Coordinates of C-alpha atoms and ligand atoms in Angstrom, one line a residue:
M1235 CA 188.3 11.4 -74.4
S1236 CA 191.8 11.3 -72.8
R1237 CA 194.3 8.5 -73.3
W1238 CA 195.7 7.3 -70.0
L1239 CA 198.9 5.4 -69.5
V1240 CA 199.5 3.6 -66.2
T1241 CA 203.1 2.5 -65.3
G1242 CA 203.7 -0.1 -62.6
A1243 CA 200.2 -1.5 -63.6
G1244 CA 201.0 -4.9 -62.0
G1245 CA 201.3 -3.4 -58.5
M1246 CA 198.7 -3.2 -55.7
L1247 CA 197.7 0.3 -56.5
G1248 CA 198.4 0.2 -60.3
Q1249 CA 195.9 -2.7 -60.7
D1250 CA 193.1 -0.8 -59.0
V1251 CA 193.9 2.4 -61.0
V1252 CA 193.5 0.3 -64.2
T1253 CA 190.3 -1.4 -62.9
C1254 CA 188.7 2.0 -62.0
L1255 CA 189.8 3.6 -65.4
E1256 CA 188.2 0.7 -67.3
R1257 CA 185.1 0.8 -65.0
D1258 CA 184.8 4.5 -65.7
G1259 CA 185.0 3.9 -69.5
E1260 CA 188.4 5.6 -69.9
T1261 CA 190.9 4.6 -72.6
A1262 CA 193.9 3.2 -70.7
L1263 CA 197.1 1.4 -71.6
A1264 CA 198.3 -0.6 -68.6
L1265 CA 202.0 -1.3 -68.5
T1266 CA 203.5 -3.7 -65.9
R1267 CA 207.2 -3.7 -65.2
A1268 CA 207.6 -6.5 -67.8
D1269 CA 205.9 -4.2 -70.3
L1270 CA 207.8 -1.1 -69.4
D1271 CA 210.8 -0.6 -67.1
I1272 CA 210.7 3.0 -66.2
T1273 CA 214.5 3.1 -65.7
D1274 CA 215.0 2.3 -69.4
R1275 CA 215.2 5.6 -71.2
A1276 CA 214.7 4.2 -74.7
A1277 CA 211.8 2.0 -73.6
V1278 CA 210.1 5.0 -71.9
T1279 CA 210.6 7.1 -75.1
A1280 CA 209.2 4.3 -77.3
A1281 CA 206.1 3.9 -75.1
F1282 CA 205.3 7.6 -75.3
L1283 CA 205.9 7.8 -79.0
G1284 CA 203.8 4.6 -79.6
Y1285 CA 200.8 5.5 -77.5
R1286 CA 200.9 9.3 -77.2
P1287 CA 199.2 9.5 -73.8
D1288 CA 197.3 12.6 -72.5
I1289 CA 197.6 11.6 -68.8
V1290 CA 200.2 9.3 -67.2
V1291 CA 199.8 7.7 -63.8
N1292 CA 203.2 6.6 -62.5
C1293 CA 202.5 3.8 -60.0
A1294 CA 205.9 2.2 -60.6
A1295 CA 208.2 2.3 -57.6
W1296 CA 210.7 0.5 -55.5
T1297 CA 208.4 -0.1 -52.4
A1298 CA 210.6 -2.4 -50.3
V1299 CA 211.1 0.2 -47.5
D1300 CA 213.5 -1.9 -45.4
E1301 CA 215.6 -3.3 -48.3
A1302 CA 216.1 0.3 -49.6
E1303 CA 218.3 1.0 -46.6
A1304 CA 221.0 -1.4 -47.9
H1305 CA 220.1 -0.8 -51.6
E1306 CA 219.5 2.9 -51.8
D1307 CA 221.1 3.3 -55.3
E1308 CA 218.8 0.7 -56.7
A1309 CA 215.8 2.2 -55.0
F1310 CA 216.9 5.6 -56.3
G1311 CA 217.2 4.2 -59.8
V1312 CA 213.4 3.6 -59.9
N1313 CA 212.0 6.2 -57.5
G1314 CA 214.4 9.0 -58.4
R1315 CA 215.9 8.5 -61.9
G1316 CA 212.9 6.4 -63.2
A1317 CA 210.4 9.1 -62.1
R1318 CA 212.6 11.7 -63.8
L1319 CA 212.6 9.8 -67.1
V1320 CA 208.8 9.5 -66.9
A1321 CA 208.4 13.2 -66.1
A1322 CA 210.8 14.2 -68.9
A1323 CA 208.8 12.1 -71.4
C1324 CA 205.6 13.9 -70.2
A1325 CA 207.3 17.2 -70.6
G1326 CA 208.4 16.3 -74.1
S1327 CA 205.0 15.2 -75.2
S1328 CA 202.7 17.6 -73.3
A1329 CA 201.2 14.8 -71.3
R1330 CA 200.1 15.5 -67.8
L1331 CA 201.6 13.4 -65.0
I1332 CA 200.1 12.0 -61.8
H1333 CA 203.0 10.7 -59.8
I1334 CA 202.3 8.6 -56.7
S1335 CA 204.4 9.4 -53.6
T1336 CA 204.4 8.8 -49.9
D1337 CA 204.2 10.2 -46.4
Y1338 CA 207.8 8.9 -46.0
V1339 CA 209.1 12.2 -47.5
F1340 CA 208.3 13.8 -44.1
A1341 CA 210.3 13.3 -40.9
G1342 CA 207.2 11.9 -39.2
D1343 CA 207.7 13.7 -35.9
A1344 CA 205.1 16.5 -36.3
R1345 CA 202.3 16.8 -33.7
R1346 CA 199.7 17.6 -36.3
P1347 CA 198.8 16.4 -39.8
Y1348 CA 201.3 17.2 -42.5
T1349 CA 200.0 19.8 -45.0
E1350 CA 200.9 19.6 -48.7
H1351 CA 203.3 22.6 -48.2
D1352 CA 205.1 21.3 -45.1
R1353 CA 208.9 20.9 -45.3
C1354 CA 210.1 17.5 -46.3
G1355 CA 212.8 15.7 -44.3
P1356 CA 212.9 12.0 -45.0
R1357 CA 214.5 9.8 -42.4
T1358 CA 214.8 6.6 -44.6
A1359 CA 216.5 5.7 -47.8
Y1360 CA 213.1 5.0 -49.3
G1361 CA 211.8 8.4 -48.3
R1362 CA 214.9 10.1 -49.8
T1363 CA 214.5 8.3 -53.1
K1364 CA 210.8 9.1 -53.3
L1365 CA 211.5 12.8 -52.5
A1366 CA 214.0 12.8 -55.4
G1367 CA 211.1 11.6 -57.6
E1368 CA 208.8 14.4 -56.4
R1369 CA 211.5 17.0 -57.0
A1370 CA 212.0 15.8 -60.6
V1371 CA 208.2 16.1 -61.3
T1372 CA 208.1 19.6 -59.8
E1373 CA 211.1 20.7 -61.7
L1374 CA 210.2 19.3 -65.1
L1375 CA 206.4 19.7 -65.0
P1376 CA 205.7 22.9 -63.0
G1377 CA 202.4 23.4 -64.6
S1378 CA 201.2 19.9 -65.4
G1379 CA 202.6 17.6 -62.7
Y1380 CA 200.6 16.2 -59.9
I1381 CA 202.2 14.6 -56.9
V1382 CA 199.7 12.4 -55.1
R1383 CA 201.1 11.3 -51.7
T1384 CA 199.4 8.4 -50.0
A1385 CA 200.1 6.1 -47.0
W1386 CA 199.0 3.0 -45.2
L1387 CA 197.6 1.4 -48.3
Y1388 CA 195.5 -1.8 -48.4
G1389 CA 193.9 -3.4 -51.4
A1390 CA 192.8 -6.7 -52.9
Q1391 CA 195.9 -7.1 -55.1
G1392 CA 198.9 -7.1 -52.9
P1393 CA 200.5 -8.0 -49.5
N1394 CA 199.3 -5.5 -47.0
F1395 CA 198.3 -5.0 -43.3
V1396 CA 194.7 -6.1 -43.7
R1397 CA 195.7 -9.3 -45.4
T1398 CA 198.4 -10.0 -42.7
M1399 CA 195.8 -9.4 -39.9
I1400 CA 193.3 -11.7 -41.5
G1401 CA 196.0 -14.4 -41.7
L1402 CA 197.1 -13.9 -38.1
E1403 CA 193.5 -13.9 -36.8
R1404 CA 193.2 -17.4 -38.2
T1405 CA 196.5 -18.7 -36.8
R1406 CA 197.3 -16.9 -33.6
E1407 CA 195.5 -16.6 -30.3
T1408 CA 196.8 -13.1 -29.6
V1409 CA 198.5 -10.5 -31.9
D1410 CA 200.8 -7.7 -30.7
V1411 CA 200.4 -4.5 -32.8
V1412 CA 202.2 -1.2 -32.4
D1413 CA 200.2 1.6 -30.9
D1414 CA 202.6 4.5 -31.2
Q1415 CA 202.5 5.1 -34.9
H1416 CA 199.6 7.2 -36.2
G1417 CA 198.2 7.1 -39.8
Q1418 CA 195.2 6.8 -42.0
P1419 CA 194.4 3.3 -43.4
T1420 CA 193.6 3.9 -47.1
W1421 CA 191.9 1.7 -49.6
T1422 CA 193.7 1.6 -53.0
M1423 CA 190.3 1.9 -54.8
D1424 CA 189.9 5.3 -53.0
V1425 CA 193.3 6.5 -54.2
A1426 CA 192.4 5.3 -57.7
G1427 CA 189.2 7.4 -57.5
Q1428 CA 191.1 10.5 -56.4
V1429 CA 193.7 10.0 -59.2
I1430 CA 191.0 9.7 -61.9
A1431 CA 189.1 12.8 -60.5
L1432 CA 192.4 14.7 -60.6
G1433 CA 193.1 13.6 -64.2
R1434 CA 189.7 14.7 -65.3
S1435 CA 189.8 18.0 -63.5
R1436 CA 191.4 21.4 -64.3
A1437 CA 193.1 21.3 -60.9
P1438 CA 196.2 23.3 -60.4
A1439 CA 199.5 21.3 -60.6
G1440 CA 201.1 20.5 -57.3
V1441 CA 200.8 18.2 -54.3
Y1442 CA 197.7 16.4 -53.2
H1443 CA 197.3 14.0 -50.2
A1444 CA 195.2 10.9 -51.0
T1445 CA 194.7 9.3 -47.6
S1446 CA 191.5 8.5 -45.7
S1447 CA 190.1 11.1 -43.4
G1448 CA 190.5 10.6 -39.6
E1449 CA 193.4 8.7 -38.1
T1450 CA 194.3 5.8 -35.9
T1451 CA 197.3 3.6 -34.9
W1452 CA 198.2 0.2 -36.3
F1453 CA 196.7 -1.2 -33.1
G1454 CA 193.4 0.6 -33.8
F1455 CA 193.5 -0.5 -37.4
A1456 CA 194.0 -4.2 -36.3
R1457 CA 191.2 -4.1 -33.8
E1458 CA 188.8 -2.8 -36.5
I1459 CA 189.8 -5.6 -38.8
F1460 CA 189.2 -8.2 -36.0
R1461 CA 185.8 -6.5 -35.4
L1462 CA 184.9 -6.9 -39.0
L1463 CA 186.0 -10.5 -38.9
G1464 CA 183.6 -11.1 -35.9
A1465 CA 186.7 -11.9 -33.8
D1466 CA 187.3 -10.8 -30.2
T1467 CA 189.1 -7.5 -30.4
G1468 CA 190.7 -8.2 -27.0
R1469 CA 193.0 -10.7 -28.8
V1470 CA 194.8 -7.6 -30.3
R1471 CA 197.3 -6.2 -27.8
P1472 CA 199.1 -2.8 -28.0
V1473 CA 202.9 -2.7 -28.0
S1474 CA 205.4 0.0 -28.7
S1475 CA 207.5 0.3 -31.8
G1476 CA 210.5 -0.8 -29.8
A1477 CA 209.0 -4.3 -29.9
Y1478 CA 209.6 -4.5 -33.7
P1479 CA 212.9 -2.9 -34.6
R1480 CA 213.2 -2.5 -38.4
P1481 CA 216.1 -1.4 -40.7
A1482 CA 214.1 1.7 -41.7
P1483 CA 212.5 3.6 -38.8
R1484 CA 208.8 4.0 -39.2
P1485 CA 207.3 7.5 -38.9
A1486 CA 205.5 8.1 -35.6
N1487 CA 203.1 10.4 -37.5
S1488 CA 202.0 9.6 -41.0
V1489 CA 198.8 11.6 -40.8
L1490 CA 198.3 13.9 -43.9
G1491 CA 196.1 16.9 -44.3
H1492 CA 193.8 17.3 -47.2
G1493 CA 193.5 21.0 -47.8
A1494 CA 194.6 21.0 -51.4
W1495 CA 191.6 19.1 -52.7
A1496 CA 189.4 22.1 -52.3
S1497 CA 191.4 24.0 -54.9
A1498 CA 190.7 21.1 -57.3
G1499 CA 187.0 21.0 -56.5
I1500 CA 187.4 17.4 -55.4
E1501 CA 186.2 15.9 -52.1
P1502 CA 188.9 14.2 -50.0
I1503 CA 188.6 10.5 -49.2
P1504 CA 186.0 9.8 -46.4
G1505 CA 186.8 8.4 -43.0
W1506 CA 189.0 5.3 -42.8
Q1507 CA 186.6 3.2 -40.7
L1508 CA 183.7 3.9 -43.1
R1509 CA 185.8 3.0 -46.2
L1510 CA 187.3 -0.1 -44.5
H1511 CA 183.8 -1.4 -43.7
Q1512 CA 182.6 -0.6 -47.3
G1513 CA 185.7 -2.1 -48.9
F1514 CA 186.1 -5.2 -46.7
P1515 CA 183.8 -7.6 -48.6
S1516 CA 185.8 -7.0 -51.8
L1517 CA 189.1 -7.7 -50.0
T1518 CA 188.6 -11.4 -50.8
F1519 CA 192.0 -12.8 -49.8
A1520 CA 192.5 -16.5 -50.2
Ligands
NAP878 N1 201.8 0.4 -50.1 C1 201.7 1.5 -49.4 O1 201.3 1.4 -48.2 C2 202.2 2.8 -49.9 C3 202.2 3.9 -49.0 C4 202.6 5.1 -49.5 C5 202.9 5.3 -50.8 N2 202.9 4.2 -51.7 C6 203.2 4.5 -53.1 O2 202.2 4.0 -53.9 C7 202.8 3.6 -55.2 C8 202.3 2.2 -55.5 O3 202.7 1.3 -54.5 P1 202.1 -0.2 -54.3 O4 201.7 -0.3 -52.9 O5 201.1 -0.4 -55.4 O6 203.4 -1.0 -54.5 P2 203.7 -2.3 -55.4 O7 202.6 -3.2 -55.3 O8 205.1 -2.7 -55.0 O9 203.7 -1.7 -56.9 C9 204.8 -1.1 -57.5 C10 204.9 -1.6 -58.8 O10 206.0 -1.0 -59.5 C11 206.7 -2.0 -60.2 N3 208.1 -1.6 -60.5 C12 209.2 -1.7 -59.8 N4 210.3 -1.2 -60.4 C13 209.8 -0.9 -61.7 C14 210.5 -0.4 -62.8 N5 211.8 -0.1 -62.8 N6 209.7 -0.1 -63.9 C15 208.4 -0.3 -63.9 N7 207.7 -0.8 -62.8 C16 208.4 -1.1 -61.7 C17 206.7 -3.2 -59.4 O11 206.9 -4.4 -60.1 P3 207.6 -5.7 -59.4 O12 206.6 -6.1 -58.4 O13 207.8 -6.6 -60.6 O14 208.9 -5.2 -58.8 C18 205.2 -3.2 -58.9 O15 204.3 -3.8 -59.8 C19 204.3 3.7 -55.0 O16 204.7 5.0 -55.6 C20 204.5 3.8 -53.5 O17 205.7 4.5 -53.2 C21 202.5 3.0 -51.2

């Protein structure tokens, strides 16, 4: 049986990866930021020597997309240098690495879903730092590094769009939501499932896209949440991105293609609506 190590285990995705590993009977060491700072070379080395993992899932990241614009060096410290330290430790110990990345590595202006092999061209500081992490993994672990890009995550464990909409449904008569950004709402438990399937497989190293199938806009996503709450979907009103200027521009197209899973013998995540319906009861936000 493999020994799994999860970094960033206190985050929204990290917690669900650990839950799924434990549910599936795997042996896993869950390290939160307090347990292991991935920017601390000596700490990373000590963690690997002490535990000797077979598979590492790097969920640790600077995820504050807007703040990264003014603090790119700090974001790079975690997403670029930290990822490189984890990849180097894997290379030095023969552990395989599953590194979590993002649609923000793309420019977001394509008129079709991005494939795993499409050119990257990040337009935000966050995207640049995440791409640096990807490149470190590809360089140091050409035969044993997996880059799992995801997007539009929601889960029971962290702040996210579903939680925000549930709160707004309770407190506002109408809610304006952008209708010109396209993506695939994705449940963290589904990403965790793909990660575990990948770790258990003999899949070729490389890039995999762990997002739900299908696509919608934030407006479509919000309407579906209102529908599941039994609320009037007419209370959700479409607006353009211009209504919500942000320091980091949001991609117009975050839709990712899922072709690589076939080479791994793993099914992609099913449609976003089905999974939102199935996951909704477990998203028990206070
Ligand atoms: N959320 C999304 O919609 C989304 C979309 C695309 C890709 N992703 C990717 O998915 C992964 C997981 O994201 P998430 O949504 O679970 O974010 P999250 O909840 O912010 O989790 C990230 C975790 O990393 C920890 N961390 C930060 N700096 C660290 C360091 N130096 N050493 C160790 N741990 C550190 C954070 O701890 P603190 O909270 O204490 O800082 C946090 O627990 C990331 O790679 C992210 O880029 C997320």
